[in-house]
mmCIF file of C-alpha atoms in Angstrom:
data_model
loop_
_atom_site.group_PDB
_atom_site.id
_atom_site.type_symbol
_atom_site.label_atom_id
_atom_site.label_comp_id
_atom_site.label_asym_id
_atom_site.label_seq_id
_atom_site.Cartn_x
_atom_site.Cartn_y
_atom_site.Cartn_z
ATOM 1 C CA UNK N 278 -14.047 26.099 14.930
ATOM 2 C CA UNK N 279 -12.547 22.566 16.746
ATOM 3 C CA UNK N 280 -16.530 21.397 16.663
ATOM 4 C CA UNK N 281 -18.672 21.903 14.618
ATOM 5 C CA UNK N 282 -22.593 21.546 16.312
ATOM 6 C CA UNK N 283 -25.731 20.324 14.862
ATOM 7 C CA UNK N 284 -29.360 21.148 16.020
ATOM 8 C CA UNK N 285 -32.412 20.421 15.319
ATOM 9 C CA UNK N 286 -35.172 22.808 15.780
ATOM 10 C CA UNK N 287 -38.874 21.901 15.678
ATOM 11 C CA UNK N 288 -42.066 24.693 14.929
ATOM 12 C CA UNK N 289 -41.916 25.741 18.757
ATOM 13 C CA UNK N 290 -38.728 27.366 18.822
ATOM 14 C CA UNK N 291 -39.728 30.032 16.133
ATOM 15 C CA UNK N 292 -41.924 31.543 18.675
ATOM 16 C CA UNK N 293 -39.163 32.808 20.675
ATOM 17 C CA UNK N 294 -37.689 34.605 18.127
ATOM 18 C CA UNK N 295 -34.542 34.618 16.046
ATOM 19 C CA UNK N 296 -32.738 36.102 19.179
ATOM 20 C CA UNK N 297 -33.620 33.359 21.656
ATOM 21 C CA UNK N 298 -31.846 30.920 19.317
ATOM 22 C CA UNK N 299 -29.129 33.002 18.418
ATOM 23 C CA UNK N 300 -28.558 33.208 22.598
ATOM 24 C CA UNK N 301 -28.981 29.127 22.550
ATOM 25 C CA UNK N 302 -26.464 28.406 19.897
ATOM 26 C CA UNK N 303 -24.395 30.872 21.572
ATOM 27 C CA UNK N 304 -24.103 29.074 25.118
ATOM 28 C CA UNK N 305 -23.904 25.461 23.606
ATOM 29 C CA UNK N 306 -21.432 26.291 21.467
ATOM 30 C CA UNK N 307 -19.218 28.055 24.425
ATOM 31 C CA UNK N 308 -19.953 24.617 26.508
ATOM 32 C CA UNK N 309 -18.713 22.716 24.013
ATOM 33 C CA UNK N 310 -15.411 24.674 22.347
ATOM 34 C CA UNK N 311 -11.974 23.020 23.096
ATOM 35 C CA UNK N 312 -11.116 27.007 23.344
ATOM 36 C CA UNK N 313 -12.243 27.669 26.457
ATOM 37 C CA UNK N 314 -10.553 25.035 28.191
ATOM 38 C CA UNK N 315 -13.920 23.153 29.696
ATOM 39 C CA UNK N 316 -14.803 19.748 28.277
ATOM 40 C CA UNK N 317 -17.588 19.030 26.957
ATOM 41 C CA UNK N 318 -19.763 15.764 27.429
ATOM 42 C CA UNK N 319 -18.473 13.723 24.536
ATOM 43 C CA UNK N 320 -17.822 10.218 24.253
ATOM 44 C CA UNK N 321 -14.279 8.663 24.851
ATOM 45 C CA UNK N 322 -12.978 7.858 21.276
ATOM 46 C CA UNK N 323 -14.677 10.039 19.305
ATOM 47 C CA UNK N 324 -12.947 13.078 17.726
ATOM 48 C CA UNK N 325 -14.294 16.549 17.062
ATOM 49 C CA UNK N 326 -16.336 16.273 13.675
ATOM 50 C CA UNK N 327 -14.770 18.584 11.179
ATOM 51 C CA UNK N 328 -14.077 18.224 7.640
ATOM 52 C CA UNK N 329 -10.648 19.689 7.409
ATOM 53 C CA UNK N 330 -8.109 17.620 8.281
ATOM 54 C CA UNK N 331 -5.747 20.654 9.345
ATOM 55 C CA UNK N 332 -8.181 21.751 11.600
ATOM 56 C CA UNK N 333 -7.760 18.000 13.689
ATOM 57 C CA UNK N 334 -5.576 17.480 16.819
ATOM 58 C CA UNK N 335 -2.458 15.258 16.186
ATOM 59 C CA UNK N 336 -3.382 12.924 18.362
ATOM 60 C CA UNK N 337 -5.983 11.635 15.550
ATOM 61 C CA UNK N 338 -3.741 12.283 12.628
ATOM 62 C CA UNK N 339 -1.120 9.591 11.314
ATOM 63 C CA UNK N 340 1.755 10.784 9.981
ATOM 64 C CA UNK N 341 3.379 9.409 6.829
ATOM 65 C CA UNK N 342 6.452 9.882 5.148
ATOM 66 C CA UNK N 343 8.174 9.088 2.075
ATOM 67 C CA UNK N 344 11.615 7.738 1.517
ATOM 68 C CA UNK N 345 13.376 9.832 -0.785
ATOM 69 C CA UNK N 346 17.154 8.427 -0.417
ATOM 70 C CA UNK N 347 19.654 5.709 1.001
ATOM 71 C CA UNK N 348 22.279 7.112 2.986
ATOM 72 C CA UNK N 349 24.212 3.518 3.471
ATOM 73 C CA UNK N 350 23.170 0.380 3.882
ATOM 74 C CA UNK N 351 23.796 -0.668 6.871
ATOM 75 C CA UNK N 352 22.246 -4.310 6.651
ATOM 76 C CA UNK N 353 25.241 -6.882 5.467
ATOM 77 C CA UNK N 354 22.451 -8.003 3.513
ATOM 78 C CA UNK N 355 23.556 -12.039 4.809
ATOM 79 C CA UNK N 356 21.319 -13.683 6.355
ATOM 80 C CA UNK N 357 20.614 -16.973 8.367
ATOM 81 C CA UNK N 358 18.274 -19.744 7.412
ATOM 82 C CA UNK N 359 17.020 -22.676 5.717
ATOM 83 C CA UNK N 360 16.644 -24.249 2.158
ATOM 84 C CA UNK N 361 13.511 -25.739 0.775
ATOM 85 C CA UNK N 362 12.348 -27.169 -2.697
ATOM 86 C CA UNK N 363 9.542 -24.577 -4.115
ATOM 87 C CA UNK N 364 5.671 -25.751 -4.208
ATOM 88 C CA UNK N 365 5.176 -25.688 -7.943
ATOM 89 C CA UNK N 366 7.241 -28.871 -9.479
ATOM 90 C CA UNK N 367 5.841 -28.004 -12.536
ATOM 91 C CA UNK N 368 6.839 -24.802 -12.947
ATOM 92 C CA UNK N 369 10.232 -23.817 -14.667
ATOM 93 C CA UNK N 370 11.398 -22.067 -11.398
ATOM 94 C CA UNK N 371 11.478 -25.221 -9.932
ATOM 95 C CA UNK N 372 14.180 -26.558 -11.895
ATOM 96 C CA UNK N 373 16.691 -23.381 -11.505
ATOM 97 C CA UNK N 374 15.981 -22.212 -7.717
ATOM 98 C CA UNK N 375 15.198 -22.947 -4.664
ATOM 99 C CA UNK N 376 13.501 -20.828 -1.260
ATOM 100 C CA UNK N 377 15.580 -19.700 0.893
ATOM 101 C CA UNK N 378 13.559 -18.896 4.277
ATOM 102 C CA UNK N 379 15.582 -16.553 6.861
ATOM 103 C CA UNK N 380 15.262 -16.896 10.598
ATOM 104 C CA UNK N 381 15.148 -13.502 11.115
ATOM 105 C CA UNK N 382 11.455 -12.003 9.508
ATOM 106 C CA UNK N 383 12.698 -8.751 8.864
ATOM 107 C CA UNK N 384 14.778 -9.885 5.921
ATOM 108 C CA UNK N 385 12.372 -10.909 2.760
ATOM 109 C CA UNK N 386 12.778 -14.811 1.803
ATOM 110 C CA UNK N 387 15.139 -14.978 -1.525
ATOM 111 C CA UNK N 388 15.443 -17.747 -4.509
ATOM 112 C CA UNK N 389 18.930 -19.252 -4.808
ATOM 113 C CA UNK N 390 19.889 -21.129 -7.844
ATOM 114 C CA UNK N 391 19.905 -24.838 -7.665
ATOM 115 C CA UNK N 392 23.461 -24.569 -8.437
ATOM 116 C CA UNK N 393 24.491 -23.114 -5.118
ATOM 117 C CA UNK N 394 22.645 -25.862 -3.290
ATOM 118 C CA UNK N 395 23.648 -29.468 -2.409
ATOM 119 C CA UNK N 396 23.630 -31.781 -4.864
ATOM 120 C CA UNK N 397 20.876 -34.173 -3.048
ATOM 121 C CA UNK N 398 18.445 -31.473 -2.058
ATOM 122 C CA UNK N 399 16.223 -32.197 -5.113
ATOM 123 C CA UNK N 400 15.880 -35.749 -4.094
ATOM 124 C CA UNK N 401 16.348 -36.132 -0.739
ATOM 125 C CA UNK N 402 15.120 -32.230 0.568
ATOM 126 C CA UNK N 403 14.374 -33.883 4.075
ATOM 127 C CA UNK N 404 17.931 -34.254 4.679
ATOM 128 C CA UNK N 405 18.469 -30.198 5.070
ATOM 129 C CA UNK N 406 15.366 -29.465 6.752
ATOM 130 C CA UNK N 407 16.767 -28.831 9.832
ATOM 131 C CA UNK N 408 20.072 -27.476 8.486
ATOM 132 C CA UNK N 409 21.297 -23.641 8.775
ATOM 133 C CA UNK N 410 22.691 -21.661 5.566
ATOM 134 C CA UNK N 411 23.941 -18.641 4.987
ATOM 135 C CA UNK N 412 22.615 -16.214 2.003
ATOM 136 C CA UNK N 413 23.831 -13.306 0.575
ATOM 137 C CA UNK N 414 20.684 -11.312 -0.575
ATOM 138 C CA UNK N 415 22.103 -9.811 -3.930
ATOM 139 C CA UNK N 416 19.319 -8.144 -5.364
ATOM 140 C CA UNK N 417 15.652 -7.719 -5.259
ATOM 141 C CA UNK N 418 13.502 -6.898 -8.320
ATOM 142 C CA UNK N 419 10.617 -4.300 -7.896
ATOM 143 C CA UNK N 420 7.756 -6.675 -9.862
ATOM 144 C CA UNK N 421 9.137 -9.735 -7.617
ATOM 145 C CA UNK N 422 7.931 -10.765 -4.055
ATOM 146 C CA UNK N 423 10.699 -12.390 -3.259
ATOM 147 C CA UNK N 424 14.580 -11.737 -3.601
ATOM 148 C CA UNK N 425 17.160 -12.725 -5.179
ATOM 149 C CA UNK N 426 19.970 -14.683 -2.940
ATOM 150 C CA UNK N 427 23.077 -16.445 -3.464
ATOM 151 C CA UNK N 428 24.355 -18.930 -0.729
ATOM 152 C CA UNK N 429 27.854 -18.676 1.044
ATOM 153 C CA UNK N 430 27.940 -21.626 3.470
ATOM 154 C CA UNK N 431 26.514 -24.227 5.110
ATOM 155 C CA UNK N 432 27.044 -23.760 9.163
ATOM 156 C CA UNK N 433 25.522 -27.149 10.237
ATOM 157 C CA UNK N 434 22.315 -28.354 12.161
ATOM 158 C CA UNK N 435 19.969 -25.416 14.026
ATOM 159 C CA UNK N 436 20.311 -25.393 17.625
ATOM 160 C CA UNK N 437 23.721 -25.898 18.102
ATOM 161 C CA UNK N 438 26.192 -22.946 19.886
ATOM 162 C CA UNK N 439 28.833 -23.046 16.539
ATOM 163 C CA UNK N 440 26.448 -22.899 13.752
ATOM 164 C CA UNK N 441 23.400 -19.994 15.627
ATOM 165 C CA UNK N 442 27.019 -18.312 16.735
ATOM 166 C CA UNK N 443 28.481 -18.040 13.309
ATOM 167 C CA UNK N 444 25.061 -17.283 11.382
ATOM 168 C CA UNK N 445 24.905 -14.034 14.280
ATOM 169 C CA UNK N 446 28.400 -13.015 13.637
ATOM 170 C CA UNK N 447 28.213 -13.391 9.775
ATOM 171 C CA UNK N 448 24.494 -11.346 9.741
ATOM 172 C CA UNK N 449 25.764 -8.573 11.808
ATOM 173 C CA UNK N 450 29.068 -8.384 9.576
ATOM 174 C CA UNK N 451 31.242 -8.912 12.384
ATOM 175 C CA UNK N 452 35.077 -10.459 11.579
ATOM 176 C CA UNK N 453 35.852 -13.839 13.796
ATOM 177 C CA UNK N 454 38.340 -14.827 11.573
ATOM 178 C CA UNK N 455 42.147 -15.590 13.302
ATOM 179 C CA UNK N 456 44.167 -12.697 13.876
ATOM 180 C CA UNK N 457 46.706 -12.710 10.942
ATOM 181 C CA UNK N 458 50.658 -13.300 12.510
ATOM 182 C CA UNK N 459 51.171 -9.620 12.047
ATOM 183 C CA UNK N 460 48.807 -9.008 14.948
ATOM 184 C CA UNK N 461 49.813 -11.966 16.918
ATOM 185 C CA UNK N 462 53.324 -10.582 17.054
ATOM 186 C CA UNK N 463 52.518 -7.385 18.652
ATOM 187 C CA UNK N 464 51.534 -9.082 22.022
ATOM 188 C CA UNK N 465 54.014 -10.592 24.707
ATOM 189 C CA UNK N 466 55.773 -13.489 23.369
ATOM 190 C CA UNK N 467 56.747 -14.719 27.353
ATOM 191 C CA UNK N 468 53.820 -15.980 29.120
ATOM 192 C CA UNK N 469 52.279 -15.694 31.505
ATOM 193 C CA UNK N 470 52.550 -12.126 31.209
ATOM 194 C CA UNK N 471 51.890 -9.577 34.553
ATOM 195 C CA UNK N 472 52.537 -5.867 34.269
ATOM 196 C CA UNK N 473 55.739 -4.852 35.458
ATOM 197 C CA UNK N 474 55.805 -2.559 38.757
ATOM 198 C CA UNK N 475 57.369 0.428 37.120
ATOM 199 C CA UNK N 476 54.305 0.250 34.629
ATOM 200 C CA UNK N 477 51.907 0.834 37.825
ATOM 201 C CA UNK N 478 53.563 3.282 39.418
ATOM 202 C CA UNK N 479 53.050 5.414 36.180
ATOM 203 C CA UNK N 480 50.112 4.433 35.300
ATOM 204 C CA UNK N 481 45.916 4.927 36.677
ATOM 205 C CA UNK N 482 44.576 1.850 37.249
ATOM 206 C CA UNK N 483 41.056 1.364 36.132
ATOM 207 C CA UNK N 484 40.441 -2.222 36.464
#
């Protein structure tokens, strides 16, 4: 059964016999059941008690899943952000790595070796507080919170068009480099160049 009911029956109700009751459970059982298609009085968030869990609509189940494999990767696994000393100056971490924090949340903050960094950012960290990197996140340890990252570049100070344009292109994997001569060389060398009228007659014109 969807729902499951429960009575409560005092001294009284043995008097009408085991009939009367069976003929009570019956009807409230028929007013309630999701069967028949008439709703009972229930309130609004509740869901039908039953212990089974198979037995539940899926409107009150969550499904899970598991992931079994990795097709491809489709991150670049490059990200954009900023540089900062770690908390702990004590620690030996501190004198290897640093945080790298990524704009975008969705990719996990990495440590970069000291190495990689600018040569001033242990003394004067201010300085890059407000300047964009990019890291390579080049692996990521099960037992560790946080990744491990290597950084390419420096683009230059947040909120400028050049740097937030190159830190998209370079997260998204997308090549802005200059078109190598080979390329250049299969375009019209005569400028400015229209299209000849023999080339529209012959051709559909979808501009």
């Amino acid at each position: 059964p969807d729902v499951i009911i429960e009575a409560q029956f005092d001294d009284n109700d043995a008097e009408h016999g085991q009939d009367h009751l069976r003929d009570m459970l019956t009807d409230d059982i028929k007013k309630l059941s999701l069967d028949t298609g008439e709703k009972g009085e229930t309130k609004p968030d509740d869901g039908p008690k039953v212990n089974d869990p198979r037995l539940l609509p899926d409107k009150f189940l969550q499904r899970t899943a598991k992931v079994v494999y990795i097709l491809e990767k489709k991150h670049s696994r490059a990200a954009t952000g900023f540089i900062k000393l770690l908390t702990d100056k004590n620690s030996e971490l501190f004198k290897r790595c640093a945080m790298f924090s990524p704009v975008d949340h969705r990719v996990p903050r990495a440590y970069v070796s000291l190495a990689d960094c600018p040569p001033d950012l242990v003394t004067r960290p201010e300085d890059y507080s407000n300047t964009l990197f990019i890291c390579r996140i080049v692996d990521w340890k099960e037992d560790s919170n946080f990744a491990t990252g290597q950084l390419a570049k420096s683009l230059g100070q947040a909120g400028e068009i050049e740097p937030e344009t190159e830190g998209i292109l370079t997260e998204y994997g997308v090549d802005f480099s200059d078109f190598p001569p080979e390329a250049l060389e299969c375009l019209p060398q005569s400028l400015p160049w229209v299209i000849s009228p023999g080339e529209l007659a012959k051709r559909r014109d979808l501009r």
